[in-house]
mmCIF file with all atom_site columns, N, CA and C in Angstrom:
data_model
loop_
_atom_site.group_PDB
_atom_site.id
_atom_site.type_symbol
_atom_site.label_atom_id
_atom_site.label_alt_id
_atom_site.label_comp_id
_atom_site.label_asym_id
_atom_site.label_entity_id
_atom_site.label_seq_id
_atom_site.pdbx_PDB_ins_code
_atom_site.Cartn_x
_atom_site.Cartn_y
_atom_site.Cartn_z
_atom_site.occupancy
_atom_site.B_iso_or_equiv
_atom_site.pdbx_formal_charge
_atom_site.auth_seq_id
_atom_site.auth_comp_id
_atom_site.auth_asym_id
_atom_site.auth_atom_id
_atom_site.pdbx_PDB_model_num
ATOM 1   N N  . MET A 1 1  ? 55.754 109.383 89.123  1.00 45.00 ? 10 MET A N  1
ATOM 2   C CA . MET A 1 1  ? 56.783 110.412 89.026  1.00 45.00 ? 10 MET A CA 1
ATOM 3   C C  . MET A 1 1  ? 56.198 111.744 89.495  1.00 45.00 ? 10 MET A C  1
ATOM 4   N N  . THR A 1 2  ? 56.921 112.446 90.330  1.00 61.00 ? 11 THR A N  1
ATOM 5   C CA . THR A 1 2  ? 56.434 113.722 90.834  1.00 61.00 ? 11 THR A CA 1
ATOM 6   C C  . THR A 1 2  ? 56.786 114.828 89.852  1.00 61.00 ? 11 THR A C  1
ATOM 7   N N  . GLN A 1 3  ? 55.949 115.835 89.865  1.00 79.00 ? 12 GLN A N  1
ATOM 8   C CA . GLN A 1 3  ? 56.161 116.976 88.983  1.00 79.00 ? 12 GLN A CA 1
ATOM 9   C C  . GLN A 1 3  ? 57.247 117.863 89.573  1.00 79.00 ? 12 GLN A C  1
ATOM 10  N N  . GLN A 1 4  ? 58.070 118.438 88.706  1.00 75.00 ? 13 GLN A N  1
ATOM 11  C CA . GLN A 1 4  ? 59.119 119.343 89.158  1.00 75.00 ? 13 GLN A CA 1
ATOM 12  C C  . GLN A 1 4  ? 58.510 120.590 89.785  1.00 75.00 ? 13 GLN A C  1
ATOM 13  N N  . PRO A 1 5  ? 59.209 121.163 90.770  1.00 78.00 ? 14 PRO A N  1
ATOM 14  C CA . PRO A 1 5  ? 58.776 122.452 91.305  1.00 78.00 ? 14 PRO A CA 1
ATOM 15  C C  . PRO A 1 5  ? 58.786 123.512 90.195  1.00 78.00 ? 14 PRO A C  1
ATOM 16  N N  . LYS A 1 6  ? 57.975 124.528 90.388  1.00 79.00 ? 15 LYS A N  1
ATOM 17  C CA . LYS A 1 6  ? 57.834 125.584 89.385  1.00 79.00 ? 15 LYS A CA 1
ATOM 18  C C  . LYS A 1 6  ? 59.170 126.214 89.021  1.00 79.00 ? 15 LYS A C  1
ATOM 19  N N  . ALA A 1 7  ? 60.013 126.447 89.999  1.00 79.00 ? 16 ALA A N  1
ATOM 20  C CA . ALA A 1 7  ? 61.303 127.088 89.725  1.00 79.00 ? 16 ALA A CA 1
ATOM 21  C C  . ALA A 1 7  ? 62.143 126.245 88.769  1.00 79.00 ? 16 ALA A C  1
ATOM 22  N N  . LEU A 1 8  ? 62.136 124.929 88.951  1.00 79.00 ? 17 LEU A N  1
ATOM 23  C CA . LEU A 1 8  ? 62.918 124.060 88.069  1.00 79.00 ? 17 LEU A CA 1
ATOM 24  C C  . LEU A 1 8  ? 62.300 123.970 86.675  1.00 79.00 ? 17 LEU A C  1
ATOM 25  N N  . ARG A 1 9  ? 60.965 123.967 86.598  1.00 80.00 ? 18 ARG A N  1
ATOM 26  C CA . ARG A 1 9  ? 60.315 123.961 85.279  1.00 80.00 ? 18 ARG A CA 1
ATOM 27  C C  . ARG A 1 9  ? 60.659 125.237 84.511  1.00 80.00 ? 18 ARG A C  1
ATOM 28  N N  . LEU A 1 10 ? 60.615 126.376 85.208  1.00 78.00 ? 19 LEU A N  1
ATOM 29  C CA . LEU A 1 10 ? 60.962 127.642 84.557  1.00 78.00 ? 19 LEU A CA 1
ATOM 30  C C  . LEU A 1 10 ? 62.417 127.643 84.106  1.00 78.00 ? 19 LEU A C  1
ATOM 31  N N  . ALA A 1 11 ? 63.293 127.134 84.944  1.00 81.00 ? 20 ALA A N  1
ATOM 32  C CA . ALA A 1 11 ? 64.716 127.089 84.587  1.00 81.00 ? 20 ALA A CA 1
ATOM 33  C C  . ALA A 1 11 ? 64.932 126.217 83.355  1.00 81.00 ? 20 ALA A C  1
ATOM 34  N N  . ASP A 1 12 ? 64.265 125.069 83.292  1.00 80.00 ? 21 ASP A N  1
ATOM 35  C CA . ASP A 1 12 ? 64.399 124.190 82.126  1.00 80.00 ? 21 ASP A CA 1
ATOM 36  C C  . ASP A 1 12 ? 63.917 124.894 80.861  1.00 80.00 ? 21 ASP A C  1
ATOM 37  N N  . ARG A 1 13 ? 62.788 125.578 80.964  1.00 81.00 ? 22 ARG A N  1
ATOM 38  C CA . ARG A 1 13 ? 62.260 126.287 79.796  1.00 81.00 ? 22 ARG A CA 1
ATOM 39  C C  . ARG A 1 13 ? 63.181 127.422 79.368  1.00 81.00 ? 22 ARG A C  1
ATOM 40  N N  . LEU A 1 14 ? 63.751 128.116 80.334  1.00 79.00 ? 23 LEU A N  1
ATOM 41  C CA . LEU A 1 14 ? 64.664 129.219 79.994  1.00 79.00 ? 23 LEU A CA 1
ATOM 42  C C  . LEU A 1 14 ? 65.884 128.702 79.247  1.00 79.00 ? 23 LEU A C  1
ATOM 43  N N  . GLU A 1 15 ? 66.316 127.482 79.561  1.00 77.00 ? 24 GLU A N  1
ATOM 44  C CA . GLU A 1 15 ? 67.498 126.918 78.913  1.00 77.00 ? 24 GLU A CA 1
ATOM 45  C C  . GLU A 1 15 ? 67.226 126.448 77.483  1.00 77.00 ? 24 GLU A C  1
ATOM 46  N N  . ILE A 1 16 ? 66.004 125.977 77.206  1.00 80.00 ? 25 ILE A N  1
ATOM 47  C CA . ILE A 1 16 ? 65.761 125.355 75.902  1.00 80.00 ? 25 ILE A CA 1
ATOM 48  C C  . ILE A 1 16 ? 64.906 126.193 74.951  1.00 80.00 ? 25 ILE A C  1
ATOM 49  N N  . GLU A 1 17 ? 64.261 127.220 75.423  1.00 76.00 ? 26 GLU A N  1
ATOM 50  C CA . GLU A 1 17 ? 63.364 128.006 74.573  1.00 76.00 ? 26 GLU A CA 1
ATOM 51  C C  . GLU A 1 17 ? 63.883 129.422 74.403  1.00 76.00 ? 26 GLU A C  1
ATOM 52  N N  . GLN A 1 18 ? 63.401 130.033 73.340  1.00 76.00 ? 27 GLN A N  1
ATOM 53  C CA . GLN A 1 18 ? 63.631 131.461 73.223  1.00 76.00 ? 27 GLN A CA 1
ATOM 54  C C  . GLN A 1 18 ? 62.756 132.128 74.278  1.00 76.00 ? 27 GLN A C  1
ATOM 55  N N  . VAL A 1 19 ? 63.335 133.029 74.976  1.00 77.00 ? 28 VAL A N  1
ATOM 56  C CA . VAL A 1 19 ? 62.649 133.635 76.115  1.00 77.00 ? 28 VAL A CA 1
ATOM 57  C C  . VAL A 1 19 ? 61.750 134.773 75.650  1.00 77.00 ? 28 VAL A C  1
ATOM 58  N N  . GLY A 1 20 ? 60.471 134.662 76.038  1.00 80.00 ? 29 GLY A N  1
ATOM 59  C CA . GLY A 1 20 ? 59.509 135.713 75.739  1.00 80.00 ? 29 GLY A CA 1
ATOM 60  C C  . GLY A 1 20 ? 59.157 136.468 76.998  1.00 80.00 ? 29 GLY A C  1
ATOM 61  N N  . PRO A 1 21 ? 58.385 137.543 76.874  1.00 79.00 ? 30 PRO A N  1
ATOM 62  C CA . PRO A 1 21 ? 58.046 138.365 78.033  1.00 79.00 ? 30 PRO A CA 1
ATOM 63  C C  . PRO A 1 21 ? 57.271 137.608 79.117  1.00 79.00 ? 30 PRO A C  1
ATOM 64  N N  . PHE A 1 22 ? 56.351 136.727 78.716  1.00 82.00 ? 31 PHE A N  1
ATOM 65  C CA . PHE A 1 22 ? 55.566 135.997 79.719  1.00 82.00 ? 31 PHE A CA 1
ATOM 66  C C  . PHE A 1 22 ? 56.467 135.094 80.554  1.00 82.00 ? 31 PHE A C  1
ATOM 67  N N  . LEU A 1 23 ? 57.371 134.372 79.900  1.00 82.00 ? 32 LEU A N  1
ATOM 68  C CA . LEU A 1 23 ? 58.266 133.478 80.632  1.00 82.00 ? 32 LEU A CA 1
ATOM 69  C C  . LEU A 1 23 ? 59.200 134.269 81.546  1.00 82.00 ? 32 LEU A C  1
ATOM 70  N N  . MET A 1 24 ? 59.672 135.387 81.073  1.00 83.00 ? 33 MET A N  1
ATOM 71  C CA . MET A 1 24 ? 60.548 136.216 81.906  1.00 83.00 ? 33 MET A CA 1
ATOM 72  C C  . MET A 1 24 ? 59.796 136.727 83.133  1.00 83.00 ? 33 MET A C  1
ATOM 73  N N  . ASP A 1 25 ? 58.548 137.149 82.948  1.00 84.00 ? 34 ASP A N  1
ATOM 74  C CA . ASP A 1 25 ? 57.741 137.620 84.077  1.00 84.00 ? 34 ASP A CA 1
ATOM 75  C C  . ASP A 1 25 ? 57.483 136.494 85.068  1.00 84.00 ? 34 ASP A C  1
ATOM 76  N N  . SER A 1 26 ? 57.185 135.299 84.552  1.00 85.00 ? 35 SER A N  1
ATOM 77  C CA . SER A 1 26 ? 56.941 134.140 85.426  1.00 85.00 ? 35 SER A CA 1
ATOM 78  C C  . SER A 1 26 ? 58.197 133.776 86.211  1.00 85.00 ? 35 SER A C  1
ATOM 79  N N  . ALA A 1 27 ? 59.321 133.771 85.529  1.00 86.00 ? 36 ALA A N  1
ATOM 80  C CA . ALA A 1 27 ? 60.582 133.441 86.188  1.00 86.00 ? 36 ALA A CA 1
ATOM 81  C C  . ALA A 1 27 ? 60.923 134.480 87.253  1.00 86.00 ? 36 ALA A C  1
ATOM 82  N N  . ALA A 1 28 ? 60.731 135.745 86.937  1.00 85.00 ? 37 ALA A N  1
ATOM 83  C CA . ALA A 1 28 ? 61.025 136.805 87.900  1.00 85.00 ? 37 ALA A CA 1
ATOM 84  C C  . ALA A 1 28 ? 60.119 136.694 89.125  1.00 85.00 ? 37 ALA A C  1
ATOM 85  N N  . ALA A 1 29 ? 58.832 136.408 88.899  1.00 86.00 ? 38 ALA A N  1
ATOM 86  C CA . ALA A 1 29 ? 57.904 136.268 90.021  1.00 86.00 ? 38 ALA A CA 1
ATOM 87  C C  . ALA A 1 29 ? 58.266 135.072 90.889  1.00 86.00 ? 38 ALA A C  1
ATOM 88  N N  . GLU A 1 30 ? 58.651 133.980 90.253  1.00 86.00 ? 39 GLU A N  1
ATOM 89  C CA . GLU A 1 30 ? 59.028 132.785 91.022  1.00 86.00 ? 39 GLU A CA 1
ATOM 90  C C  . GLU A 1 30 ? 60.298 133.036 91.827  1.00 86.00 ? 39 GLU A C  1
ATOM 91  N N  . LEU A 1 31 ? 61.267 133.723 91.262  1.00 86.00 ? 40 LEU A N  1
ATOM 92  C CA . LEU A 1 31 ? 62.493 134.036 91.996  1.00 86.00 ? 40 LEU A CA 1
ATOM 93  C C  . LEU A 1 31 ? 62.205 134.936 93.195  1.00 86.00 ? 40 LEU A C  1
ATOM 94  N N  . ARG A 1 32 ? 61.303 135.881 93.033  1.00 85.00 ? 41 ARG A N  1
ATOM 95  C CA . ARG A 1 32 ? 60.937 136.747 94.161  1.00 85.00 ? 41 ARG A CA 1
ATOM 96  C C  . ARG A 1 32 ? 60.224 135.941 95.247  1.00 85.00 ? 41 ARG A C  1
ATOM 97  N N  . ARG A 1 33 ? 59.342 135.012 94.834  1.00 86.00 ? 42 ARG A N  1
ATOM 98  C CA . ARG A 1 33 ? 58.638 134.173 95.798  1.00 86.00 ? 42 ARG A CA 1
ATOM 99  C C  . ARG A 1 33 ? 59.623 133.285 96.555  1.00 86.00 ? 42 ARG A C  1
ATOM 100 N N  . LEU A 1 34 ? 60.572 132.706 95.832  1.00 86.00 ? 43 LEU A N  1
ATOM 101 C CA . LEU A 1 34 ? 61.569 131.855 96.474  1.00 86.00 ? 43 LEU A CA 1
ATOM 102 C C  . LEU A 1 34 ? 62.445 132.655 97.435  1.00 86.00 ? 43 LEU A C  1
ATOM 103 N N  . HIS A 1 35 ? 62.792 133.871 97.050  1.00 83.00 ? 44 HIS A N  1
ATOM 104 C CA . HIS A 1 35 ? 63.589 134.719 97.940  1.00 83.00 ? 44 HIS A CA 1
ATOM 105 C C  . HIS A 1 35 ? 62.824 134.986 99.241  1.00 83.00 ? 44 HIS A C  1
ATOM 106 N N  . GLU A 1 36 ? 61.537 135.290 99.127  1.00 86.00 ? 45 GLU A N  1
ATOM 107 C CA . GLU A 1 36 ? 60.721 135.538 100.318 1.00 86.00 ? 45 GLU A CA 1
ATOM 108 C C  . GLU A 1 36 ? 60.631 134.288 101.187 1.00 86.00 ? 45 GLU A C  1
ATOM 109 N N  . SER A 1 37 ? 60.415 133.136 100.556 1.00 87.00 ? 46 SER A N  1
ATOM 110 C CA . SER A 1 37 ? 60.343 131.879 101.304 1.00 87.00 ? 46 SER A CA 1
ATOM 111 C C  . SER A 1 37 ? 61.661 131.572 102.000 1.00 87.00 ? 46 SER A C  1
ATOM 112 N N  . ASN A 1 38 ? 62.761 131.784 101.293 1.00 83.00 ? 47 ASN A N  1
ATOM 113 C CA . ASN A 1 38 ? 64.073 131.534 101.897 1.00 83.00 ? 47 ASN A CA 1
ATOM 114 C C  . ASN A 1 38 ? 64.318 132.443 103.091 1.00 83.00 ? 47 ASN A C  1
ATOM 115 N N  . THR A 1 39 ? 63.886 133.685 102.984 1.00 84.00 ? 48 THR A N  1
ATOM 116 C CA . THR A 1 39 ? 64.037 134.625 104.091 1.00 84.00 ? 48 THR A CA 1
ATOM 117 C C  . THR A 1 39 ? 63.254 134.151 105.314 1.00 84.00 ? 48 THR A C  1
ATOM 118 N N  . GLU A 1 40 ? 62.010 133.691 105.083 1.00 87.00 ? 49 GLU A N  1
ATOM 119 C CA . GLU A 1 40 ? 61.180 133.190 106.183 1.00 87.00 ? 49 GLU A CA 1
ATOM 120 C C  . GLU A 1 40 ? 61.762 131.917 106.791 1.00 87.00 ? 49 GLU A C  1
ATOM 121 N N  . LEU A 1 41 ? 62.260 131.021 105.941 1.00 85.00 ? 50 LEU A N  1
ATOM 122 C CA . LEU A 1 41 ? 62.865 129.786 106.453 1.00 85.00 ? 50 LEU A CA 1
ATOM 123 C C  . LEU A 1 41 ? 64.123 130.088 107.271 1.00 85.00 ? 50 LEU A C  1
ATOM 124 N N  . LEU A 1 42 ? 64.927 131.011 106.810 1.00 82.00 ? 51 LEU A N  1
ATOM 125 C CA . LEU A 1 42 ? 66.127 131.381 107.548 1.00 82.00 ? 51 LEU A CA 1
ATOM 126 C C  . LEU A 1 42 ? 65.765 131.968 108.904 1.00 82.00 ? 51 LEU A C  1
ATOM 127 N N  . ALA A 1 43 ? 64.742 132.823 108.940 1.00 85.00 ? 52 ALA A N  1
ATOM 128 C CA . ALA A 1 43 ? 64.307 133.401 110.211 1.00 85.00 ? 52 ALA A CA 1
ATOM 129 C C  . ALA A 1 43 ? 63.814 132.313 111.162 1.00 85.00 ? 52 ALA A C  1
ATOM 130 N N  . ALA A 1 44 ? 63.054 131.347 110.628 1.00 85.00 ? 53 ALA A N  1
ATOM 131 C CA . ALA A 1 44 ? 62.554 130.253 111.469 1.00 85.00 ? 53 ALA A CA 1
ATOM 132 C C  . ALA A 1 44 ? 63.711 129.412 111.999 1.00 85.00 ? 53 ALA A C  1
ATOM 133 N N  . LEU A 1 45 ? 64.666 129.104 111.156 1.00 80.00 ? 54 LEU A N  1
ATOM 134 C CA . LEU A 1 45 ? 65.813 128.304 111.600 1.00 80.00 ? 54 LEU A CA 1
ATOM 135 C C  . LEU A 1 45 ? 66.670 129.062 112.608 1.00 80.00 ? 54 LEU A C  1
ATOM 136 N N  . ASN A 1 46 ? 66.824 130.363 112.386 1.00 78.00 ? 55 ASN A N  1
ATOM 137 C CA . ASN A 1 46 ? 67.572 131.164 113.367 1.00 78.00 ? 55 ASN A CA 1
ATOM 138 C C  . ASN A 1 46 ? 66.871 131.146 114.717 1.00 78.00 ? 55 ASN A C  1
ATOM 139 N N  . TRP A 1 47 ? 65.553 131.246 114.713 1.00 82.00 ? 56 TRP A N  1
ATOM 140 C CA . TRP A 1 47 ? 64.801 131.205 115.964 1.00 82.00 ? 56 TRP A CA 1
ATOM 141 C C  . TRP A 1 47 ? 64.957 129.840 116.624 1.00 82.00 ? 56 TRP A C  1
ATOM 142 N N  . ILE A 1 48 ? 64.822 128.768 115.836 1.00 80.00 ? 57 ILE A N  1
ATOM 143 C CA . ILE A 1 48 ? 64.947 127.412 116.374 1.00 80.00 ? 57 ILE A CA 1
ATOM 144 C C  . ILE A 1 48 ? 66.317 127.213 117.023 1.00 80.00 ? 57 ILE A C  1
ATOM 145 N N  . SER A 1 49 ? 67.337 127.801 116.425 1.00 74.00 ? 58 SER A N  1
ATOM 146 C CA . SER A 1 49 ? 68.687 127.596 116.957 1.00 74.00 ? 58 SER A CA 1
ATOM 147 C C  . SER A 1 49 ? 68.899 128.265 118.312 1.00 74.00 ? 58 SER A C  1
ATOM 148 N N  . THR A 1 50 ? 67.963 129.141 118.734 1.00 78.00 ? 59 THR A N  1
ATOM 149 C CA . THR A 1 50 ? 68.148 129.842 120.004 1.00 78.00 ? 59 THR A CA 1
ATOM 150 C C  . THR A 1 50 ? 67.253 129.323 121.129 1.00 78.00 ? 59 THR A C  1
ATOM 151 N N  . VAL A 1 51 ? 66.348 128.381 120.830 1.00 75.00 ? 60 VAL A N  1
ATOM 152 C CA . VAL A 1 51 ? 65.412 127.935 121.860 1.00 75.00 ? 60 VAL A CA 1
ATOM 153 C C  . VAL A 1 51 ? 65.988 126.802 122.684 1.00 75.00 ? 60 VAL A C  1
ATOM 154 N N  . ASN A 1 52 ? 65.426 126.645 123.849 1.00 72.00 ? 61 ASN A N  1
ATOM 155 C CA . ASN A 1 52 ? 65.792 125.553 124.736 1.00 72.00 ? 61 ASN A CA 1
ATOM 156 C C  . ASN A 1 52 ? 65.341 124.239 124.111 1.00 72.00 ? 61 ASN A C  1
ATOM 157 N N  . ALA A 1 53 ? 66.159 123.201 124.211 1.00 60.00 ? 62 ALA A N  1
ATOM 158 C CA . ALA A 1 53 ? 65.838 121.914 123.597 1.00 60.00 ? 62 ALA A CA 1
ATOM 159 C C  . ALA A 1 53 ? 64.571 121.294 124.175 1.00 60.00 ? 62 ALA A C  1
ATOM 160 N N  . MET A 1 54 ? 64.145 121.710 125.351 1.00 63.00 ? 63 MET A N  1
ATOM 161 C CA . MET A 1 54 ? 62.942 121.163 125.962 1.00 63.00 ? 63 MET A CA 1
ATOM 162 C C  . MET A 1 54 ? 61.684 121.919 125.530 1.00 63.00 ? 63 MET A C  1
ATOM 163 N N  . ASP A 1 55 ? 61.839 122.970 124.783 1.00 70.00 ? 64 ASP A N  1
ATOM 164 C CA . ASP A 1 55 ? 60.721 123.812 124.371 1.00 70.00 ? 64 ASP A CA 1
ATOM 165 C C  . ASP A 1 55 ? 60.175 123.309 123.035 1.00 70.00 ? 64 ASP A C  1
ATOM 166 N N  . TYR A 1 56 ? 58.900 122.893 123.002 1.00 76.00 ? 65 TYR A N  1
ATOM 167 C CA . TYR A 1 56 ? 58.333 122.325 121.778 1.00 76.00 ? 65 TYR A CA 1
ATOM 168 C C  . TYR A 1 56 ? 57.702 123.368 120.854 1.00 76.00 ? 65 TYR A C  1
ATOM 169 N N  . GLU A 1 57 ? 57.707 124.604 121.253 1.00 79.00 ? 66 GLU A N  1
ATOM 170 C CA . GLU A 1 57 ? 57.176 125.656 120.393 1.00 79.00 ? 66 GLU A CA 1
ATOM 171 C C  . GLU A 1 57 ? 57.968 125.736 119.088 1.00 79.00 ? 66 GLU A C  1
ATOM 172 N N  . TYR A 1 58 ? 59.237 125.408 119.130 1.00 78.00 ? 67 TYR A N  1
ATOM 173 C CA . TYR A 1 58 ? 60.065 125.462 117.930 1.00 78.00 ? 67 TYR A CA 1
ATOM 174 C C  . TYR A 1 58 ? 59.536 124.552 116.837 1.00 78.00 ? 67 TYR A C  1
ATOM 175 N N  . GLN A 1 59 ? 58.924 123.432 117.213 1.00 77.00 ? 68 GLN A N  1
ATOM 176 C CA . GLN A 1 59 ? 58.378 122.528 116.208 1.00 77.00 ? 68 GLN A CA 1
ATOM 177 C C  . GLN A 1 59 ? 57.241 123.192 115.444 1.00 77.00 ? 68 GLN A C  1
ATOM 178 N N  . ALA A 1 60 ? 56.395 123.921 116.126 1.00 81.00 ? 69 ALA A N  1
ATOM 179 C CA . ALA A 1 60 ? 55.282 124.606 115.466 1.00 81.00 ? 69 ALA A CA 1
ATOM 180 C C  . ALA A 1 60 ? 55.797 125.657 114.487 1.00 81.00 ? 69 ALA A C  1
ATOM 181 N N  . ILE A 1 61 ? 56.822 126.401 114.879 1.00 81.00 ? 70 ILE A N  1
ATOM 182 C CA . ILE A 1 61 ? 57.400 127.426 114.005 1.00 81.00 ? 70 ILE A CA 1
ATOM 183 C C  . ILE A 1 61 ? 58.017 126.772 112.764 1.00 81.00 ? 70 ILE A C  1
ATOM 184 N N  . ALA A 1 62 ? 58.780 125.719 112.972 1.00 79.00 ? 71 ALA A N  1
ATOM 185 C CA . ALA A 1 62 ? 59.430 125.037 111.851 1.00 79.00 ? 71 ALA A CA 1
ATOM 186 C C  . ALA A 1 62 ? 58.395 124.409 110.924 1.00 79.00 ? 71 ALA A C  1
ATOM 187 N N  . ARG A 1 63 ? 57.389 123.755 111.479 1.00 78.00 ? 72 ARG A N  1
ATOM 188 C CA . ARG A 1 63 ? 56.362 123.105 110.651 1.00 78.00 ? 72 ARG A CA 1
ATOM 189 C C  . ARG A 1 63 ? 55.566 124.137 109.854 1.00 78.00 ? 72 ARG A C  1
ATOM 190 N N  . ALA A 1 64 ? 55.279 125.275 110.441 1.00 83.00 ? 73 ALA A N  1
ATOM 191 C CA . ALA A 1 64 ? 54.547 126.319 109.720 1.00 83.00 ? 73 ALA A CA 1
ATOM 192 C C  . ALA A 1 64 ? 55.352 126.796 108.510 1.00 83.00 ? 73 ALA A C  1
ATOM 193 N N  . ALA A 1 65 ? 56.652 127.005 108.700 1.00 82.00 ? 74 ALA A N  1
ATOM 194 C CA . ALA A 1 65 ? 57.508 127.444 107.596 1.00 82.00 ? 74 ALA A CA 1
ATOM 195 C C  . ALA A 1 65 ? 57.608 126.359 106.526 1.00 82.00 ? 74 ALA A C  1
ATOM 196 N N  . ILE A 1 66 ? 57.789 125.131 106.944 1.00 77.00 ? 75 ILE A N  1
ATOM 197 C CA . ILE A 1 66 ? 57.900 124.012 105.997 1.00 77.00 ? 75 ILE A CA 1
ATOM 198 C C  . ILE A 1 66 ? 56.598 123.850 105.223 1.00 77.00 ? 75 ILE A C  1
ATOM 199 N N  . ASN A 1 67 ? 55.460 123.868 105.909 1.00 80.00 ? 76 ASN A N  1
ATOM 200 C CA . ASN A 1 67 ? 54.173 123.695 105.232 1.00 80.00 ? 76 ASN A CA 1
ATOM 201 C C  . ASN A 1 67 ? 53.924 124.799 104.211 1.00 80.00 ? 76 ASN A C  1
ATOM 202 N N  . LYS A 1 68 ? 54.311 126.022 104.554 1.00 80.00 ? 77 LYS A N  1
ATOM 203 C CA . LYS A 1 68 ? 54.113 127.137 103.618 1.00 80.00 ? 77 LYS A CA 1
ATOM 204 C C  . LYS A 1 68 ? 54.910 126.915 102.352 1.00 80.00 ? 77 LYS A C  1
ATOM 205 N N  . VAL A 1 69 ? 56.168 126.551 102.513 1.00 75.00 ? 78 VAL A N  1
ATOM 206 C CA . VAL A 1 69 ? 57.022 126.361 101.335 1.00 75.00 ? 78 VAL A CA 1
ATOM 207 C C  . VAL A 1 69 ? 56.562 125.167 100.508 1.00 75.00 ? 78 VAL A C  1
ATOM 208 N N  . GLU A 1 70 ? 56.232 124.060 101.178 1.00 73.00 ? 79 GLU A N  1
ATOM 209 C CA . GLU A 1 70 ? 55.780 122.888 100.436 1.00 73.00 ? 79 GLU A CA 1
ATOM 210 C C  . GLU A 1 70 ? 54.470 123.155 99.712  1.00 73.00 ? 79 GLU A C  1
ATOM 211 N N  . GLY A 1 71 ? 53.575 123.905 100.323 1.00 76.00 ? 80 GLY A N  1
ATOM 212 C CA . GLY A 1 71 ? 52.311 124.252 99.684  1.00 76.00 ? 80 GLY A CA 1
ATOM 213 C C  . GLY A 1 71 ? 52.508 125.142 98.469  1.00 76.00 ? 80 GLY A C  1
ATOM 214 N N  . GLU A 1 72 ? 53.477 126.037 98.526  1.00 68.00 ? 81 GLU A N  1
ATOM 215 C CA . GLU A 1 72 ? 53.739 126.944 97.415  1.00 68.00 ? 81 GLU A CA 1
ATOM 216 C C  . GLU A 1 72 ? 54.465 126.255 96.274  1.00 68.00 ? 81 GLU A C  1
ATOM 217 N N  . MET A 1 73 ? 55.142 125.144 96.562  1.00 61.00 ? 82 MET A N  1
ATOM 218 C CA . MET A 1 73 ? 55.906 124.451 95.540  1.00 61.00 ? 82 MET A CA 1
ATOM 219 C C  . MET A 1 73 ? 55.013 123.592 94.643  1.00 61.00 ? 82 MET A C  1
ATOM 220 N N  . LYS A 1 74 ? 53.802 123.333 95.046  1.00 58.00 ? 83 LYS A N  1
ATOM 221 C CA . LYS A 1 74 ? 52.915 122.461 94.251  1.00 58.00 ? 83 LYS A CA 1
ATOM 222 C C  . LYS A 1 74 ? 52.299 123.199 93.104  1.00 58.00 ? 83 LYS A C  1
#
């Protein structure tokens, strides 16, 4: 069984526990990190949508964005 991403673990804890300052800070930091990642992924996808289908540079851009997000989710 794979471990849940940090954002989902924080969300589960927020739903079942009384919220303390540490959990609120962790949740806020994770939401900011996810917002930044989403912004980068959107920029990469927007770039990919404008390239020529024969251009393989788009794969490198997409893989870099995917690897960053997957690495941060562990």
